[in-house]
Short mmCIF file of C-alpha atoms in Angstrom, two decimals:
data_model
loop_
_atom_site.label_atom_id
_atom_site.label_comp_id
_atom_site.label_asym_id
_atom_site.label_seq_id
_atom_site.Cartn_x
_atom_site.Cartn_y
_atom_site.Cartn_z
CA MET A 227 -114.84 105.52 153.50
CA VAL A 228 -113.02 106.37 150.26
CA THR A 229 -110.19 108.84 150.96
CA ARG A 230 -109.80 112.05 149.00
CA ASP A 231 -106.45 110.84 147.62
CA ALA A 232 -107.92 107.51 146.47
CA LEU A 233 -110.81 109.36 144.83
CA ALA A 234 -108.42 111.70 143.00
CA GLU A 235 -106.26 108.82 141.83
CA ALA A 236 -109.29 106.84 140.58
CA ALA A 237 -110.55 109.92 138.77
CA LEU A 238 -107.19 110.40 137.06
CA ASP A 239 -107.36 106.82 135.77
CA THR A 240 -110.59 107.69 133.86
CA LEU A 241 -108.98 110.51 131.89
CA PRO A 242 -108.13 109.74 128.21
CA ILE A 243 -104.89 111.76 128.57
CA THR A 244 -101.57 110.71 130.07
CA VAL A 245 -100.90 112.35 133.48
CA ALA A 246 -97.90 112.22 135.86
CA ILE A 247 -97.41 114.07 139.17
CA LEU A 248 -93.81 115.11 140.00
CA ASP A 249 -92.28 116.16 143.29
CA GLY A 250 -90.07 119.22 143.67
CA ASP A 251 -87.04 117.31 142.39
CA GLY A 252 -88.80 116.02 139.27
CA GLU A 253 -89.36 112.50 140.59
CA ILE A 254 -92.59 110.79 139.53
CA LEU A 255 -95.00 110.31 142.42
CA LEU A 256 -98.10 109.15 140.57
CA THR A 257 -99.24 108.26 137.06
CA ASN A 258 -102.68 107.45 135.66
CA GLN A 259 -103.87 104.44 133.66
CA SER A 260 -103.43 106.19 130.31
CA TRP A 261 -99.76 106.86 131.15
CA LYS A 262 -99.20 103.12 131.76
CA GLU A 263 -101.03 102.12 128.58
CA PHE A 264 -99.03 104.50 126.39
CA ALA A 265 -96.14 102.00 126.51
CA PRO A 266 -98.01 98.70 127.03
CA ASP A 267 -94.88 96.58 126.35
CA LEU A 268 -93.33 98.12 129.53
CA ASP A 269 -96.45 97.83 131.72
CA VAL A 270 -94.90 100.01 134.39
CA ASP A 271 -96.09 103.24 136.02
CA HIS A 272 -92.58 104.86 136.26
CA VAL A 273 -93.21 105.89 139.90
CA GLY A 274 -89.86 106.75 141.43
CA VAL A 275 -88.22 107.65 138.12
CA ASN A 276 -86.83 111.19 137.76
CA TYR A 277 -88.78 112.49 134.79
CA VAL A 278 -86.52 115.52 134.17
CA ALA A 279 -83.34 113.44 134.27
CA THR A 280 -84.84 110.92 131.87
CA ALA A 281 -85.91 113.70 129.46
CA ARG A 282 -82.42 115.18 129.62
CA MET A 283 -80.95 111.94 128.20
CA ALA A 284 -82.76 112.42 124.89
CA ASP A 285 -80.55 114.31 122.49
CA ASP A 286 -82.91 116.51 120.49
CA ASP A 287 -84.24 120.06 120.52
CA TYR A 288 -87.68 119.09 121.76
CA ALA A 289 -86.25 117.26 124.74
CA ARG A 290 -84.04 120.21 125.62
CA ARG A 291 -86.96 122.57 125.44
CA ALA A 292 -88.98 120.26 127.65
CA VAL A 293 -86.21 120.03 130.23
CA GLU A 294 -85.75 123.81 130.31
CA GLY A 295 -89.48 124.42 130.73
CA LEU A 296 -89.87 121.70 133.44
CA GLU A 297 -86.92 123.07 135.40
CA ALA A 298 -88.32 126.63 135.26
CA VAL A 299 -91.63 125.36 136.63
CA LEU A 300 -89.93 123.26 139.36
CA GLU A 301 -87.76 126.19 140.39
CA GLY A 302 -90.76 128.52 140.57
CA ASP A 303 -89.62 130.81 137.73
CA ARG A 304 -92.93 130.17 135.98
CA ASP A 305 -96.26 128.58 136.94
CA THR A 306 -96.87 126.69 133.70
CA PHE A 307 -95.08 125.49 130.62
CA ALA A 308 -96.56 124.07 127.38
CA MET A 309 -95.05 122.84 124.12
CA GLU A 310 -96.07 120.74 121.12
CA TYR A 311 -93.84 118.00 119.84
CA PRO A 312 -93.87 115.18 117.28
CA CYS A 313 -93.67 111.54 118.32
CA HIS A 314 -93.79 109.65 115.01
CA THR A 315 -93.71 105.88 114.62
CA PRO A 316 -92.75 103.92 111.52
CA SER A 317 -96.42 103.38 110.79
CA GLU A 318 -97.99 106.77 111.49
CA LYS A 319 -97.31 110.36 112.31
CA GLN A 320 -98.33 111.67 115.76
CA TRP A 321 -98.14 114.99 117.67
CA PHE A 322 -98.66 115.69 121.33
CA LEU A 323 -99.09 118.70 123.58
CA MET A 324 -97.18 118.62 126.87
CA ARG A 325 -98.30 120.92 129.67
CA ALA A 326 -96.62 121.26 133.08
CA SER A 327 -98.36 123.12 135.91
CA ARG A 328 -96.96 123.96 139.35
CA PHE A 329 -99.02 123.60 142.51
CA ALA A 330 -98.48 122.87 146.20
CA VAL A 331 -99.81 120.27 148.64
CA ASP A 332 -99.28 120.95 152.36
CA GLY A 333 -96.46 123.32 151.44
CA ASP A 334 -94.66 120.82 149.16
CA VAL A 335 -94.03 121.68 145.52
CA ARG A 336 -95.82 119.43 143.02
CA VAL A 337 -95.90 119.55 139.21
CA SER A 338 -98.56 117.92 137.01
CA VAL A 339 -97.33 116.82 133.54
CA VAL A 340 -100.04 116.17 130.98
CA HIS A 341 -99.55 114.77 127.48
CA LEU A 342 -102.49 115.22 125.10
CA GLU A 343 -102.52 113.75 121.59
CA ILE A 344 -103.23 116.52 119.03
CA THR A 345 -102.54 114.58 115.84
CA GLU A 346 -105.86 115.30 114.14
CA ARG A 347 -105.63 119.03 114.86
CA LYS A 348 -102.03 119.12 113.66
CA LEU A 349 -102.86 117.29 110.44
CA ALA A 350 -105.78 119.73 109.87
CA GLU A 351 -103.44 122.67 110.39
CA ILE A 352 -100.90 121.17 108.00
CA GLU A 353 -103.62 120.55 105.40
CA ALA A 354 -104.89 124.11 105.79
CA ASP A 355 -101.36 125.46 105.40
CA GLU A 356 -100.83 123.33 102.31
CA ALA A 357 -104.08 124.56 100.86
CA VAL A 358 -102.98 128.19 101.39
CA GLU A 359 -99.57 127.35 99.94
CA ARG A 360 -101.17 125.76 96.89
CA LEU A 361 -103.20 128.90 96.36
CA ARG A 362 -100.12 131.05 96.67
CA GLU A 363 -98.15 128.76 94.42
CA GLU A 364 -100.88 128.98 91.81
CA GLN A 365 -100.61 132.73 91.99
CA ARG A 366 -96.77 132.66 91.71
CA ASN A 367 -97.01 130.33 88.68
CA LEU A 368 -99.62 132.36 86.91
CA GLU A 369 -97.64 135.60 87.21
CA HIS A 370 -94.88 134.10 85.13
CA VAL A 371 -97.00 132.73 82.28
CA LEU A 372 -97.28 135.19 79.39
CA GLU A 373 -96.20 138.80 79.26
CA ARG A 374 -99.31 140.00 77.49
CA VAL A 375 -101.66 138.64 80.17
CA ASP A 376 -99.45 139.36 83.16
CA GLY A 377 -101.73 142.16 84.38
CA LEU A 378 -104.83 140.02 83.80
CA VAL A 379 -103.40 137.13 85.85
CA ARG A 380 -102.53 139.43 88.70
CA ASP A 381 -105.90 141.17 88.71
CA VAL A 382 -108.01 138.03 88.51
CA THR A 383 -105.94 136.18 91.12
CA ASP A 384 -106.15 139.14 93.52
CA ALA A 385 -109.90 139.34 92.94
CA ALA A 386 -110.35 135.60 93.65
CA VAL A 387 -108.08 135.45 96.69
CA GLY A 388 -109.31 138.73 98.21
CA ALA A 389 -113.06 138.06 97.81
CA ALA A 390 -115.15 137.27 100.85
CA SER A 391 -117.85 135.27 99.09
CA ARG A 392 -118.37 133.16 96.00
CA ASP A 393 -120.69 135.79 94.50
CA GLU A 394 -117.95 138.38 94.89
CA ILE A 395 -115.40 136.11 93.25
CA GLU A 396 -117.70 135.61 90.25
CA ARG A 397 -118.48 139.31 90.00
CA GLN A 398 -114.89 140.54 90.27
CA VAL A 399 -113.49 137.91 87.90
CA CYS A 400 -116.02 138.75 85.19
CA ARG A 401 -115.25 142.47 85.52
CA ARG A 402 -111.48 141.95 85.31
CA LEU A 403 -111.73 139.68 82.31
CA ALA A 404 -114.19 141.82 80.37
CA ALA A 405 -111.90 144.83 80.92
CA THR A 406 -108.95 143.06 79.25
CA ASP A 407 -108.45 143.01 75.47
CA PRO A 408 -109.47 141.15 73.39
CA TYR A 409 -112.31 140.01 75.70
CA VAL A 410 -115.60 141.85 75.32
CA LEU A 411 -117.99 139.82 77.43
CA ALA A 412 -117.54 137.33 80.31
CA TRP A 413 -120.05 135.39 82.33
CA ILE A 414 -119.95 132.63 84.94
CA GLY A 415 -122.83 130.13 85.10
CA ARG A 416 -123.91 127.62 87.68
CA VAL A 417 -125.92 124.42 87.20
CA ASP A 418 -129.25 123.91 88.96
CA VAL A 419 -129.24 120.38 90.32
CA THR A 420 -133.01 119.97 89.84
CA THR A 421 -133.47 121.33 86.33
CA ARG A 422 -129.87 120.76 85.14
CA ARG A 423 -130.04 124.20 83.58
CA ILE A 424 -126.96 126.46 83.33
CA SER A 425 -127.78 129.96 84.48
CA PRO A 426 -125.41 132.98 84.20
CA ARG A 427 -124.97 134.27 87.75
CA GLU A 428 -122.54 137.11 87.03
CA TRP A 429 -121.48 138.77 83.82
CA ALA A 430 -119.63 141.89 82.61
CA GLY A 431 -118.90 143.60 79.28
CA ARG A 432 -121.45 144.51 76.71
CA ASP A 433 -124.95 145.44 77.94
CA ASP A 434 -126.75 144.99 74.65
CA VAL A 435 -126.19 141.22 74.43
CA PRO A 436 -129.06 138.82 75.33
CA LEU A 437 -127.42 136.12 77.48
CA GLU A 438 -128.27 132.48 76.90
CA ASN A 439 -130.17 132.20 80.17
CA ASP A 440 -132.89 129.49 80.31
CA GLU A 441 -131.63 128.04 77.01
CA LEU A 442 -128.77 125.85 78.22
CA VAL A 443 -129.65 122.49 79.72
CA LEU A 444 -127.16 119.69 80.27
CA ALA A 445 -127.57 116.59 78.08
CA SER A 446 -130.30 118.21 75.99
CA ASP A 447 -127.93 119.97 73.58
CA GLU A 448 -124.13 119.96 73.53
CA SER A 449 -123.64 122.40 70.69
CA HIS A 450 -123.17 125.37 72.98
CA PRO A 451 -119.55 125.43 74.30
CA ALA A 452 -120.73 125.98 77.91
CA VAL A 453 -122.83 122.81 77.87
CA SER A 454 -120.13 120.85 76.07
CA ALA A 455 -117.44 121.97 78.48
CA LEU A 456 -119.45 120.87 81.54
CA GLU A 457 -120.46 117.61 79.96
CA ALA A 458 -116.88 116.72 78.96
CA GLY A 459 -115.17 118.28 81.96
CA GLU A 460 -112.68 120.17 79.73
CA SER A 461 -112.45 123.45 77.88
CA ARG A 462 -114.29 124.07 74.64
CA VAL A 463 -113.33 126.74 72.09
CA ILE A 464 -114.89 128.23 68.99
CA GLN A 465 -112.06 129.94 67.23
CA ASN A 466 -114.22 131.47 64.52
CA VAL A 467 -117.89 132.03 65.24
CA ALA A 468 -118.62 132.68 61.55
CA ASP A 469 -117.78 129.06 60.85
CA PHE A 470 -119.88 127.72 63.77
CA GLU A 471 -122.96 125.98 62.42
CA ASP A 472 -125.19 126.80 65.46
CA ALA A 473 -124.06 130.38 65.99
CA ASP A 474 -127.51 131.83 65.08
CA ARG A 475 -129.11 129.70 67.81
CA TRP A 476 -127.13 131.28 70.61
CA TRP A 477 -126.06 134.77 69.51
CA PRO A 478 -127.92 137.66 67.81
CA THR A 479 -127.70 138.65 64.21
CA GLY A 480 -124.94 141.20 63.63
CA ALA A 481 -122.88 139.88 66.51
CA ASP A 482 -120.01 139.26 64.07
CA GLU A 483 -119.09 142.95 64.54
CA TRP A 484 -117.82 142.16 68.02
CA LEU A 485 -118.12 138.39 68.53
CA GLN A 486 -115.35 136.50 66.74
CA SER A 487 -114.42 133.65 69.11
CA VAL A 488 -115.72 131.98 72.31
CA ALA A 489 -114.13 129.88 75.05
CA ALA A 490 -115.86 127.93 77.82
CA ILE A 491 -113.77 126.68 80.74
CA PRO A 492 -115.21 124.47 83.52
CA ILE A 493 -114.49 125.71 87.06
CA GLU A 494 -113.58 122.57 89.00
CA TYR A 495 -111.83 121.69 92.23
CA GLY A 496 -111.07 117.99 92.40
CA ASP A 497 -114.37 116.30 91.43
CA VAL A 498 -116.48 119.27 92.56
CA THR A 499 -117.77 121.43 89.72
CA TYR A 500 -118.56 125.03 90.67
CA GLY A 501 -119.74 126.16 87.21
CA VAL A 502 -118.40 127.34 83.88
CA LEU A 503 -116.60 130.52 82.73
CA VAL A 504 -117.58 131.73 79.26
CA LEU A 505 -115.46 134.37 77.48
CA PHE A 506 -116.21 136.22 74.21
CA ALA A 507 -113.45 137.94 72.19
CA ASP A 508 -113.56 140.43 69.33
CA GLU A 509 -110.76 138.58 67.51
CA ALA A 510 -110.87 135.30 65.69
CA ASP A 511 -108.44 132.63 66.96
CA ALA A 512 -108.03 134.53 70.25
CA PHE A 513 -107.94 131.40 72.26
CA ASP A 514 -104.81 129.61 71.12
CA ASP A 515 -103.10 126.94 73.26
CA ARG A 516 -101.10 129.46 75.24
CA GLU A 517 -104.14 131.64 75.91
CA LEU A 518 -106.22 128.67 76.92
CA LEU A 519 -103.49 127.46 79.32
CA VAL A 520 -103.61 130.82 81.05
CA LEU A 521 -107.40 130.81 81.31
CA GLU A 522 -107.47 127.22 82.62
CA SER A 523 -104.91 128.19 85.26
CA LEU A 524 -107.08 131.15 86.16
CA ALA A 525 -110.09 128.89 86.46
CA GLY A 526 -107.99 126.70 88.81
CA THR A 527 -107.22 129.69 90.98
CA VAL A 528 -110.87 130.70 91.00
CA SER A 529 -112.03 127.18 91.92
CA THR A 530 -109.42 126.96 94.74
CA ALA A 531 -110.61 130.25 96.18
CA MET A 532 -114.23 129.14 95.91
CA ASN A 533 -113.42 125.85 97.64
CA ALA A 534 -111.70 127.69 100.47
CA ILE A 535 -114.76 129.93 100.94
CA GLU A 536 -117.18 126.99 100.66
CA THR A 537 -115.20 124.98 103.22
CA ARG A 538 -115.22 127.91 105.61
CA GLN A 539 -118.98 128.40 105.12
CA MET A 540 -119.67 124.68 105.64
CA LEU A 541 -118.35 124.99 109.15
CA THR A 542 -120.86 127.74 110.01
CA THR A 543 -123.72 127.05 107.63
CA GLU A 544 -127.26 126.88 108.96
CA THR A 545 -128.77 125.02 105.99
CA VAL A 546 -128.44 121.53 104.61
CA VAL A 547 -129.52 119.93 101.35
CA GLU A 548 -131.81 116.88 101.51
CA LEU A 549 -131.70 114.83 98.33
CA GLN A 550 -133.80 111.82 97.40
CA VAL A 551 -133.14 109.76 94.25
CA GLU A 552 -134.03 106.43 92.72
CA ILE A 553 -131.22 104.37 91.08
CA GLU A 554 -132.01 101.66 88.55
CA ASP A 555 -129.03 99.42 87.81
CA PRO A 556 -128.80 95.67 88.43
CA SER A 557 -125.06 95.95 89.02
CA LEU A 558 -125.52 98.14 92.12
CA PHE A 559 -124.58 95.66 94.89
CA VAL A 560 -127.52 96.62 97.13
CA LYS A 561 -129.95 95.75 94.36
CA ALA A 562 -127.99 92.64 93.37
CA LEU A 563 -127.97 91.38 96.93
CA ALA A 564 -131.71 91.96 97.32
CA ASN A 565 -132.39 90.09 94.06
CA ASP A 566 -130.07 87.19 94.83
CA LEU A 567 -131.49 86.63 98.27
CA GLU A 568 -135.04 87.59 97.44
CA ALA A 569 -135.04 89.74 100.60
CA ALA A 570 -135.22 93.40 101.49
CA VAL A 571 -131.86 95.09 102.19
CA THR A 572 -131.82 98.10 104.51
CA TYR A 573 -128.85 100.44 105.15
CA ARG A 574 -127.76 100.77 108.80
CA GLY A 575 -124.49 102.73 108.83
CA LEU A 576 -120.83 103.17 107.89
CA THR A 577 -117.48 103.09 109.75
CA TYR A 578 -113.83 102.32 108.96
CA ASP A 579 -111.40 99.75 110.30
CA ARG A 580 -107.82 100.46 111.38
CA ASP A 581 -106.37 100.38 107.85
CA GLY A 582 -109.04 102.71 106.45
CA THR A 583 -111.21 100.05 104.79
CA ALA A 584 -114.88 101.05 104.75
CA LEU A 585 -117.24 98.80 106.68
CA VAL A 586 -120.88 99.22 105.64
CA PHE A 587 -123.72 97.72 107.67
CA PHE A 588 -126.96 96.35 106.14
CA TYR A 589 -129.92 94.52 107.57
CA VAL A 590 -131.24 91.70 105.35
CA ASP A 591 -134.71 90.15 105.80
CA ARG A 592 -133.30 86.65 105.61
CA THR A 593 -131.26 84.36 107.87
CA ASP A 594 -129.56 81.76 105.66
CA SER A 595 -126.68 82.03 103.11
CA VAL A 596 -126.60 85.84 103.48
CA ALA A 597 -122.84 86.30 103.90
CA ASP A 598 -121.99 83.88 101.06
CA ALA A 599 -124.32 85.76 98.70
CA ALA A 600 -122.84 89.15 99.63
CA VAL A 601 -119.16 88.16 99.33
CA SER A 602 -119.74 86.85 95.81
CA LEU A 603 -120.70 90.37 94.57
CA ASP A 604 -118.18 92.70 92.90
CA GLY A 605 -116.68 95.29 95.22
CA ILE A 606 -117.35 93.26 98.39
CA GLU A 607 -114.09 92.12 99.91
CA SER A 608 -115.57 90.32 102.88
CA ALA A 609 -118.91 89.81 104.59
CA THR A 610 -119.42 89.15 108.30
CA VAL A 611 -122.65 88.26 110.12
CA LEU A 612 -122.71 90.48 113.17
CA SER A 613 -126.16 89.50 114.53
CA GLU A 614 -128.90 87.05 113.59
CA TYR A 615 -132.50 87.73 114.47
CA ASP A 616 -135.63 85.63 114.03
CA ASP A 617 -136.45 87.32 110.75
CA GLY A 618 -133.19 88.74 109.50
CA THR A 619 -129.41 89.23 109.60
CA LEU A 620 -127.18 92.21 110.28
CA LEU A 621 -124.28 92.18 107.80
CA GLU A 622 -120.91 93.95 107.95
CA LEU A 623 -119.52 94.38 104.46
CA SER A 624 -115.93 95.33 103.77
CA VAL A 625 -115.97 97.32 100.55
CA SER A 626 -113.31 98.84 98.31
CA ASP A 627 -114.78 101.32 95.83
CA ASP A 628 -118.34 101.88 96.91
CA VAL A 629 -120.82 104.69 96.30
CA VAL A 630 -121.64 104.93 100.03
CA VAL A 631 -118.01 105.77 100.67
CA ALA A 632 -117.92 108.30 97.86
CA ILE A 633 -120.93 110.05 99.34
CA ALA A 634 -119.23 110.22 102.76
CA ASP A 635 -116.08 111.59 101.11
CA HIS A 636 -118.17 114.48 99.78
CA GLY A 637 -119.44 115.31 103.27
CA GLY A 638 -122.76 113.60 102.73
CA VAL A 639 -124.75 111.56 105.23
CA VAL A 640 -126.63 108.53 103.92
CA GLN A 641 -130.08 108.38 105.53
CA ARG A 642 -131.52 105.60 103.31
CA PHE A 643 -129.94 103.23 100.81
CA ASP A 644 -132.46 100.40 100.58
CA ALA A 645 -133.61 97.86 98.00
CA GLU A 646 -136.62 95.58 97.77
CA PRO A 647 -136.36 92.17 96.10
CA ASN A 648 -139.25 92.68 93.69
CA GLY A 649 -138.55 96.32 92.69
CA ARG A 650 -136.22 97.61 90.02
CA THR A 651 -134.76 100.54 91.90
CA VAL A 652 -132.70 101.40 94.94
CA ASP A 653 -134.21 104.04 97.23
CA VAL A 654 -131.56 106.61 98.31
CA ALA A 655 -131.96 109.56 100.65
CA LEU A 656 -129.00 111.79 101.46
CA GLN A 657 -128.15 114.86 103.53
CA LEU A 658 -125.41 117.07 102.03
CA PRO A 659 -123.69 120.27 103.24
CA ASN A 660 -124.27 122.44 100.12
CA SER A 661 -125.48 122.57 96.56
CA GLN A 662 -121.94 122.02 95.12
CA SER A 663 -121.42 118.70 96.86
CA THR A 664 -124.97 117.77 95.84
CA ARG A 665 -124.27 118.51 92.21
CA SER A 666 -121.07 116.45 92.38
CA ILE A 667 -122.77 113.46 94.04
CA TYR A 668 -125.65 113.59 91.52
CA ASP A 669 -123.13 113.66 88.63
CA LEU A 670 -121.20 110.76 90.17
CA LEU A 671 -124.38 108.65 90.42
CA GLU A 672 -125.30 109.41 86.82
CA GLN A 673 -121.83 108.40 85.61
CA ARG A 674 -121.90 105.08 87.52
CA TYR A 675 -125.46 103.78 87.01
CA ASP A 676 -127.88 103.20 84.18
CA ARG A 677 -130.65 105.48 85.34
CA VAL A 678 -130.82 107.98 88.18
CA GLU A 679 -134.09 109.85 88.83
CA LEU A 680 -134.20 112.89 91.12
CA LEU A 681 -137.25 112.61 93.36
CA SER A 682 -136.80 115.58 95.62
CA TYR A 683 -134.30 118.39 96.40
CA HIS A 684 -134.86 120.48 99.50
CA GLU A 685 -132.73 123.02 101.28
CA SER A 686 -133.73 123.40 104.91
CA ASP A 687 -132.59 125.28 107.96
CA GLN A 688 -130.83 123.31 110.70
CA PRO A 689 -130.43 124.18 114.39
CA THR A 690 -127.47 126.16 115.54
CA ARG A 691 -125.84 122.98 116.81
CA THR A 692 -127.05 119.78 115.16
CA PRO A 693 -126.24 116.07 115.69
CA ARG A 694 -123.96 116.44 112.67
CA ASP A 695 -122.01 119.16 114.54
CA VAL A 696 -121.78 116.98 117.64
CA LEU A 697 -120.55 114.07 115.55
CA ALA A 698 -117.99 116.29 113.85
CA GLU A 699 -116.64 117.45 117.24
CA LEU A 700 -116.78 113.94 118.60
CA ASP A 701 -114.88 112.65 115.60
CA SER A 702 -111.97 114.90 116.56
CA GLU A 703 -112.00 113.49 120.09
CA LEU A 704 -112.32 109.74 119.36
CA THR A 705 -109.46 107.62 118.14
CA ASP A 706 -110.18 105.46 115.05
CA ARG A 707 -110.45 102.34 117.22
CA GLN A 708 -112.78 103.99 119.70
CA GLN A 709 -115.07 105.25 116.93
CA MET A 710 -115.11 101.84 115.19
CA THR A 711 -115.91 100.10 118.52
CA LEU A 712 -118.80 102.45 119.34
CA GLN A 713 -120.32 102.25 115.80
CA LYS A 714 -119.97 98.45 115.61
CA ALA A 715 -121.62 98.02 119.00
CA PHE A 716 -124.50 100.26 117.97
CA TYR A 717 -125.07 98.76 114.52
CA ALA A 718 -124.83 95.17 115.92
CA GLY A 719 -127.49 95.75 118.54
CA TYR A 720 -125.11 95.52 121.52
CA PHE A 721 -127.06 98.24 123.35
CA GLU A 722 -130.44 96.53 122.75
CA TRP A 723 -132.12 94.29 125.31
CA PRO A 724 -131.87 91.47 125.12
CA ARG A 725 -128.52 91.73 123.39
CA THR A 726 -128.17 89.99 120.07
CA VAL A 727 -124.38 90.01 120.17
CA SER A 728 -121.84 89.82 123.00
CA GLY A 729 -118.83 91.96 123.69
CA GLU A 730 -116.65 88.89 123.13
CA GLU A 731 -118.13 88.33 119.65
CA LEU A 732 -117.57 91.95 118.66
CA ALA A 733 -114.02 91.90 120.05
CA GLU A 734 -113.33 88.80 117.93
CA SER A 735 -114.66 90.50 114.82
CA MET A 736 -112.23 93.41 115.48
CA GLY A 737 -109.28 91.15 116.25
CA VAL A 738 -108.85 92.45 119.86
CA SER A 739 -109.23 91.02 123.31
CA ARG A 740 -112.52 91.36 125.21
CA SER A 741 -110.94 93.71 127.73
CA THR A 742 -109.55 95.93 125.03
CA PHE A 743 -112.95 96.11 123.35
CA HIS A 744 -114.64 97.17 126.58
CA GLN A 745 -111.92 99.72 127.30
CA HIS A 746 -112.38 101.30 123.86
CA LEU A 747 -116.17 101.22 124.32
CA ARG A 748 -116.16 102.82 127.75
CA THR A 749 -113.81 105.59 126.65
CA ALA A 750 -115.88 106.29 123.53
CA GLN A 751 -119.13 106.33 125.53
CA GLY A 752 -117.63 108.76 128.02
CA LYS A 753 -116.57 111.16 125.21
CA LEU A 754 -119.98 110.79 123.50
CA LEU A 755 -121.90 111.64 126.70
CA ALA A 756 -119.61 114.56 127.47
CA GLU A 757 -120.17 115.97 124.00
CA LEU A 758 -123.95 115.40 124.06
CA PHE A 759 -124.36 117.02 127.45
CA ALA A 760 -122.22 119.99 126.26
CA ALA A 761 -124.53 120.22 123.19
CA ASP A 762 -127.68 120.38 125.38
CA PRO A 763 -128.55 124.02 125.92
CA THR A 764 -130.53 123.07 129.05
CA SER A 765 -127.51 121.46 130.73
CA GLU A 766 -125.51 123.35 133.26
CA GLY A 767 -121.84 124.16 133.05
#
């Protein structure tokens, strides 16, 4: 019969966190498998070592805090102690959470010491703090620009930072700008991804001016400064409307009484375009270089605030955008591979290796010369045959600058990226978190390829907790190696019966031993099942 102590020790060995049990003097009585693997070069369990005495030897503030906390728990002054600490290596930054808890067994004092890696959470916190600091720095910089617009900078920045939604940002910014001389009208427009039409969403100023709504379409006419600014990705200015050849097309007769100059500034954050800000002034030459610098800085503040709100909303959104397009370009490697091999190419998935290189998986309806044809294409660094079937081959492609990676970087999920040998187009289906990322991805595709045709655009509700949510939470739990192992095994057909690839073959493709591969796979499967069962509303606990 298995004893209770043996069962507890075996259970500890399954935990993906390092655990040690101390006696009342701080001596290690028991460690789990993760503790031993944390320093594999030592390959010892440290049983019999005085943990507190060893920690006291380290001469740094974190060690001193740890010793003080552990001694307080051992002496019974407190029941628990927890602290976060860095443990960086020359190759990467790492953070851990140490937690010590006092308990008793048969009247004897015992203390459990747990170390949990929190690197991803810490990096996310640092990134969030840096984003907040960038926003504050933008505000500090703007407040020192020009004396005349000091009040404007402060008002617009406060409106952007203090707003609770993107609509409120646009509304408040337009009001603040239109209330500042020499501006008499301000509007902010967004681009519809399906019609490519720029539509003013918020405006303020004169009420007797017919806005250019339904008249501005990207690529159809670049004479309007709003269209030109979005097409070029930089500000456009008309310093004197009277000299503008197409003025009568966009603005009413008699507008020269109040409309003298116009500026259009794209609202962009990185490669995401949120829209365009259009300002009208009752003075000619109102938008000199200094004025434009201020407005571009303001647009940067507005876009940063919009991005912060969009990011927050993405975490709680209940809708997704489903996009389907056709791409016609013989240089697109999926199309080139299908043509070269005269075989259908079907997308299977995406993961990353330990150095961050993207690994994209495709199934090819052919069994000979597949890897050689793939590696000869531009952008393909290496090609590996993971599995061979009677009628096809599963390829792992190591890519550098690939559109599939760009889509993933925008928060998109590729559902289909397929090419037939006799067709001219690549069939692409994507799922994206919002309309802004959809617009950016569509623009990216149009910039890269000869012809991109939008087939469908659909916003749909998603369940409260979707597979995407489970994957996002699982991503924070899995290490890079665990995630890569799990995805490779799945894409290669390791879980199919009969198996088309062995664990030894997959381990070799990853450059690790067979036992290491299976260890990563078991750990990843355990975390996946735990997350899936937690996601099931019918499960207990």
